[in-house]
């Protein structure tokens, strides 16, 4: 396992046999490059943002314990931006979800999941993605946008409670 935690927390590139956890308690949590884990990847911030716009987060699932191998980026007080996030479930490994949750905005450039992709926040955006099961892009007060190609084995839901839905130029299959 690799764990980075503190008031603010940042990680460049890393590879772990099991989990990678980056946790910020009062500031921002960031990942700047490629992170690969055999189980879960979690990047979280309590009051700050999660900045991983240039990062690639990949959970292979090879060493998963407890059921799934997921990628989670969450802020309960700020924005969340992730460049790419993938769950692979390779080599007989466990499948898992990609979850991006922001308190102000949530954005995922590209995602690939052996289960579900969920991007949610007051405004939410998914550039492109593919999921074995479902894709959810949910905005509570702002816009929900999907400008690229998104495919799913089951449902694709792009919803905005009070804002707009933008999928012009996108392909949802």
C-alpha positions as YAML, in Angstrom:
chain: A
units: angstrom
residues:
- id: 1
  name: UNK
  ca: [0.00, 0.00, 0.00]
- id: 2
  name: UNK
  ca: [0.95, 3.61, -0.58]
- id: 3
  name: UNK
  ca: [-0.67, 6.20, 1.68]
- id: 4
  name: UNK
  ca: [-0.14, 9.96, 1.53]
- id: 5
  name: UNK
  ca: [-2.11, 12.02, 4.03]
- id: 6
  name: UNK
  ca: [-2.03, 15.39, 5.72]
- id: 7
  name: UNK
  ca: [-3.65, 18.81, 5.69]
- id: 8
  name: UNK
  ca: [-2.74, 18.87, 1.97]
- id: 9
  name: UNK
  ca: [-1.49, 15.79, 0.12]
- id: 10
  name: UNK
  ca: [0.14, 15.20, -3.24]
- id: 11
  name: UNK
  ca: [1.55, 12.25, -5.15]
- id: 12
  name: UNK
  ca: [3.49, 12.22, -8.41]
- id: 13
  name: UNK
  ca: [3.64, 8.76, -10.00]
- id: 14
  name: UNK
  ca: [3.38, 5.47, -8.16]
- id: 15
  name: UNK
  ca: [2.76, 1.76, -8.53]
- id: 16
  name: UNK
  ca: [1.41, -0.32, -5.64]
- id: 17
  name: UNK
  ca: [0.61, -4.00, -5.34]
- id: 18
  name: UNK
  ca: [-2.56, -3.15, -3.43]
- id: 19
  name: UNK
  ca: [-4.01, 0.28, -2.53]
- id: 20
  name: UNK
  ca: [-3.02, 3.88, -3.23]
- id: 21
  name: UNK
  ca: [-4.69, 6.41, -0.91]
- id: 22
  name: UNK
  ca: [-4.16, 10.19, -1.05]
- id: 23
  name: UNK
  ca: [-6.08, 12.09, 1.65]
- id: 24
  name: UNK
  ca: [-6.16, 15.82, 2.43]
- id: 25
  name: UNK
  ca: [-7.93, 16.90, 5.59]
- id: 26
  name: UNK
  ca: [-8.07, 20.70, 5.14]
- id: 27
  name: UNK
  ca: [-6.40, 21.52, 1.81]
- id: 28
  name: UNK
  ca: [-6.18, 20.01, -1.65]
- id: 29
  name: UNK
  ca: [-5.32, 16.45, -2.66]
- id: 30
  name: UNK
  ca: [-3.43, 16.00, -5.90]
- id: 31
  name: UNK
  ca: [-2.01, 13.41, -8.25]
- id: 32
  name: UNK
  ca: [0.21, 14.69, -11.05]
- id: 33
  name: UNK
  ca: [1.12, 11.63, -13.11]
- id: 34
  name: UNK
  ca: [0.42, 7.91, -13.55]
- id: 35
  name: UNK
  ca: [-0.76, 5.86, -10.58]
- id: 36
  name: UNK
  ca: [-1.39, 2.10, -10.82]
- id: 37
  name: UNK
  ca: [-2.68, -0.12, -8.05]
- id: 38
  name: UNK
  ca: [-3.54, -3.80, -7.78]
- id: 39
  name: UNK
  ca: [-6.61, -2.90, -5.73]
- id: 40
  name: UNK
  ca: [-8.18, 0.49, -4.86]
- id: 41
  name: UNK
  ca: [-7.14, 4.03, -5.70]
- id: 42
  name: UNK
  ca: [-8.72, 6.77, -3.57]
- id: 43
  name: UNK
  ca: [-7.93, 10.50, -3.80]
- id: 44
  name: UNK
  ca: [-10.02, 12.52, -1.35]
- id: 45
  name: UNK
  ca: [-10.20, 16.00, 0.14]
- id: 46
  name: UNK
  ca: [-12.46, 17.17, 2.93]
- id: 47
  name: UNK
  ca: [-12.52, 20.94, 2.40]
- id: 48
  name: UNK
  ca: [-10.16, 21.44, -0.55]
- id: 49
  name: UNK
  ca: [-10.23, 20.26, -4.13]
- id: 50
  name: UNK
  ca: [-8.94, 17.11, -5.82]
- id: 51
  name: UNK
  ca: [-6.55, 18.07, -8.61]
- id: 52
  name: UNK
  ca: [-5.64, 15.18, -10.88]
- id: 53
  name: UNK
  ca: [-6.36, 16.71, -14.30]
- id: 54
  name: UNK
  ca: [-3.05, 15.50, -15.73]
- id: 55
  name: UNK
  ca: [-3.15, 12.15, -13.98]
- id: 56
  name: UNK
  ca: [-3.93, 8.62, -15.09]
- id: 57
  name: UNK
  ca: [-5.41, 6.45, -12.33]
- id: 58
  name: UNK
  ca: [-5.52, 2.68, -13.05]
- id: 59
  name: UNK
  ca: [-6.75, -0.11, -10.80]
- id: 60
  name: UNK
  ca: [-5.75, -3.48, -12.27]
- id: 61
  name: UNK
  ca: [-7.73, -5.57, -9.78]
- id: 62
  name: UNK
  ca: [-4.93, -8.14, -9.57]
- id: 63
  name: UNK
  ca: [-4.59, -7.92, -5.78]
- id: 64
  name: UNK
  ca: [-8.13, -6.91, -4.81]
- id: 65
  name: UNK
  ca: [-9.51, -7.91, -1.46]
- id: 66
  name: UNK
  ca: [-12.96, -7.27, -0.08]
- id: 67
  name: UNK
  ca: [-14.90, -7.54, -3.33]
- id: 68
  name: UNK
  ca: [-13.93, -4.82, -5.79]
- id: 69
  name: UNK
  ca: [-11.04, -2.80, -7.15]
- id: 70
  name: UNK
  ca: [-12.20, 0.77, -7.63]
- id: 71
  name: UNK
  ca: [-11.03, 4.27, -8.45]
- id: 72
  name: UNK
  ca: [-12.54, 7.03, -6.28]
- id: 73
  name: UNK
  ca: [-11.87, 10.78, -6.43]
- id: 74
  name: UNK
  ca: [-14.02, 12.79, -4.01]
- id: 75
  name: UNK
  ca: [-14.12, 16.22, -2.42]
- id: 76
  name: UNK
  ca: [-16.76, 17.19, 0.12]
- id: 77
  name: UNK
  ca: [-15.74, 20.86, -0.07]
- id: 78
  name: UNK
  ca: [-14.33, 21.62, -3.54]
- id: 79
  name: UNK
  ca: [-13.92, 20.65, -7.17]
- id: 80
  name: UNK
  ca: [-12.70, 17.31, -8.50]
- id: 81
  name: UNK
  ca: [-10.82, 17.03, -11.80]
- id: 82
  name: UNK
  ca: [-9.34, 13.76, -13.08]
- id: 83
  name: UNK
  ca: [-7.63, 13.25, -16.45]
- id: 84
  name: UNK
  ca: [-8.30, 9.52, -16.84]
- id: 85
  name: UNK
  ca: [-9.49, 6.71, -14.57]
- id: 86
  name: UNK
  ca: [-9.61, 2.99, -15.34]
- id: 87
  name: UNK
  ca: [-10.57, -0.26, -13.64]
- id: 88
  name: UNK
  ca: [-9.30, -3.32, -15.48]
- id: 89
  name: UNK
  ca: [-10.11, -6.52, -13.59]
- id: 90
  name: UNK
  ca: [-7.15, -8.15, -15.37]
- id: 91
  name: UNK
  ca: [-5.71, -11.59, -14.75]
- id: 92
  name: UNK
  ca: [-8.85, -12.81, -13.01]
- id: 93
  name: UNK
  ca: [-8.75, -9.74, -10.78]
- id: 94
  name: UNK
  ca: [-11.77, -8.04, -9.30]
- id: 95
  name: UNK
  ca: [-13.85, -5.59, -11.27]
- id: 96
  name: UNK
  ca: [-14.72, -2.16, -9.90]
- id: 97
  name: UNK
  ca: [-16.32, 1.24, -10.36]
- id: 98
  name: UNK
  ca: [-14.87, 4.59, -11.33]
- id: 99
  name: UNK
  ca: [-16.45, 7.28, -9.11]
- id: 100
  name: UNK
  ca: [-15.80, 11.04, -9.38]
- id: 101
  name: UNK
  ca: [-17.71, 13.19, -6.84]
- id: 102
  name: UNK
  ca: [-17.25, 16.92, -6.34]
- id: 103
  name: UNK
  ca: [-18.82, 19.49, -4.01]
- id: 104
  name: UNK
  ca: [-18.61, 22.25, -6.65]
- id: 105
  name: UNK
  ca: [-17.74, 20.56, -9.95]
- id: 106
  name: UNK
  ca: [-16.84, 17.03, -11.01]
- id: 107
  name: UNK
  ca: [-14.91, 16.35, -14.21]
- id: 108
  name: UNK
  ca: [-13.44, 13.19, -15.74]
- id: 109
  name: UNK
  ca: [-11.58, 13.48, -19.04]
- id: 110
  name: UNK
  ca: [-11.83, 9.80, -19.95]
- id: 111
  name: UNK
  ca: [-12.93, 6.72, -18.07]
- id: 112
  name: UNK
  ca: [-13.04, 2.97, -18.54]
- id: 113
  name: UNK
  ca: [-14.66, 0.62, -16.04]
- id: 114
  name: UNK
  ca: [-15.29, -3.07, -15.60]
- id: 115
  name: UNK
  ca: [-18.46, -2.02, -13.75]
- id: 116
  name: UNK
  ca: [-19.89, 1.56, -13.53]
- id: 117
  name: UNK
  ca: [-18.66, 5.08, -14.19]
- id: 118
  name: UNK
  ca: [-20.27, 7.78, -12.03]
- id: 119
  name: UNK
  ca: [-19.49, 11.51, -12.29]
- id: 120
  name: UNK
  ca: [-21.56, 13.67, -9.95]
- id: 121
  name: UNK
  ca: [-21.64, 17.15, -8.46]
- id: 122
  name: UNK
  ca: [-23.40, 20.49, -8.80]
- id: 123
  name: UNK
  ca: [-22.00, 20.45, -12.36]
- id: 124
  name: UNK
  ca: [-20.59, 17.29, -13.94]
- id: 125
  name: UNK
  ca: [-18.67, 16.43, -17.09]
- id: 126
  name: UNK
  ca: [-17.42, 13.22, -18.70]
- id: 127
  name: UNK
  ca: [-15.26, 13.69, -21.79]
- id: 128
  name: UNK
  ca: [-15.49, 10.08, -22.98]
- id: 129
  name: UNK
  ca: [-15.87, 6.67, -21.43]
- id: 130
  name: UNK
  ca: [-16.79, 3.01, -21.60]
- id: 131
  name: UNK
  ca: [-18.32, 0.89, -18.86]
- id: 132
  name: UNK
  ca: [-19.26, -2.77, -18.72]
- id: 133
  name: UNK
  ca: [-22.43, -1.82, -16.85]
- id: 134
  name: UNK
  ca: [-23.72, 1.77, -16.37]
- id: 135
  name: UNK
  ca: [-22.57, 5.34, -16.92]
- id: 136
  name: UNK
  ca: [-24.06, 8.13, -14.79]
- id: 137
  name: UNK
  ca: [-23.30, 11.83, -15.26]
- id: 138
  name: UNK
  ca: [-25.37, 13.76, -12.72]
- id: 139
  name: UNK
  ca: [-25.45, 17.51, -12.04]
- id: 140
  name: UNK
  ca: [-27.56, 18.81, -9.17]
- id: 141
  name: UNK
  ca: [-27.63, 22.56, -9.90]
- id: 142
  name: UNK
  ca: [-25.53, 23.18, -13.02]
- id: 143
  name: UNK
  ca: [-24.86, 21.54, -16.36]
- id: 144
  name: UNK
  ca: [-24.23, 17.87, -17.09]
- id: 145
  name: UNK
  ca: [-22.10, 17.45, -20.20]
- id: 146
  name: UNK
  ca: [-20.79, 14.60, -22.32]
- id: 147
  name: UNK
  ca: [-18.97, 16.02, -25.35]
- id: 148
  name: UNK
  ca: [-17.36, 12.76, -26.51]
- id: 149
  name: UNK
  ca: [-18.16, 9.10, -27.08]
- id: 150
  name: UNK
  ca: [-19.67, 7.14, -24.18]
- id: 151
  name: UNK
  ca: [-20.66, 3.47, -24.27]
- id: 152
  name: UNK
  ca: [-22.12, 1.15, -21.66]
- id: 153
  name: UNK
  ca: [-23.23, -2.46, -21.38]
- id: 154
  name: UNK
  ca: [-26.46, -1.33, -19.75]
- id: 155
  name: UNK
  ca: [-27.66, 2.23, -18.99]
- id: 156
  name: UNK
  ca: [-26.29, 5.68, -19.81]
- id: 157
  name: UNK
  ca: [-27.89, 8.50, -17.82]
- id: 158
  name: UNK
  ca: [-26.96, 12.16, -18.26]
- id: 159
  name: UNK
  ca: [-29.12, 14.25, -15.93]
- id: 160
  name: UNK
  ca: [-29.26, 17.78, -14.55]
- id: 161
  name: UNK
  ca: [-31.76, 18.57, -11.80]
- id: 162
  name: UNK
  ca: [-32.01, 22.33, -12.47]
- id: 163
  name: UNK
  ca: [-29.29, 22.91, -15.09]
- id: 164
  name: UNK
  ca: [-28.85, 21.90, -18.70]
- id: 165
  name: UNK
  ca: [-27.77, 18.67, -20.37]
- id: 166
  name: UNK
  ca: [-25.19, 18.98, -23.15]
- id: 167
  name: UNK
  ca: [-24.30, 16.03, -25.36]
- id: 168
  name: UNK
  ca: [-23.98, 17.83, -28.70]
- id: 169
  name: UNK
  ca: [-21.22, 16.20, -30.71]
- id: 170
  name: UNK
  ca: [-21.21, 13.28, -28.31]
- id: 171
  name: UNK
  ca: [-22.15, 9.70, -29.01]
- id: 172
  name: UNK
  ca: [-24.04, 7.72, -26.39]
- id: 173
  name: UNK
  ca: [-24.30, 3.97, -27.10]
...
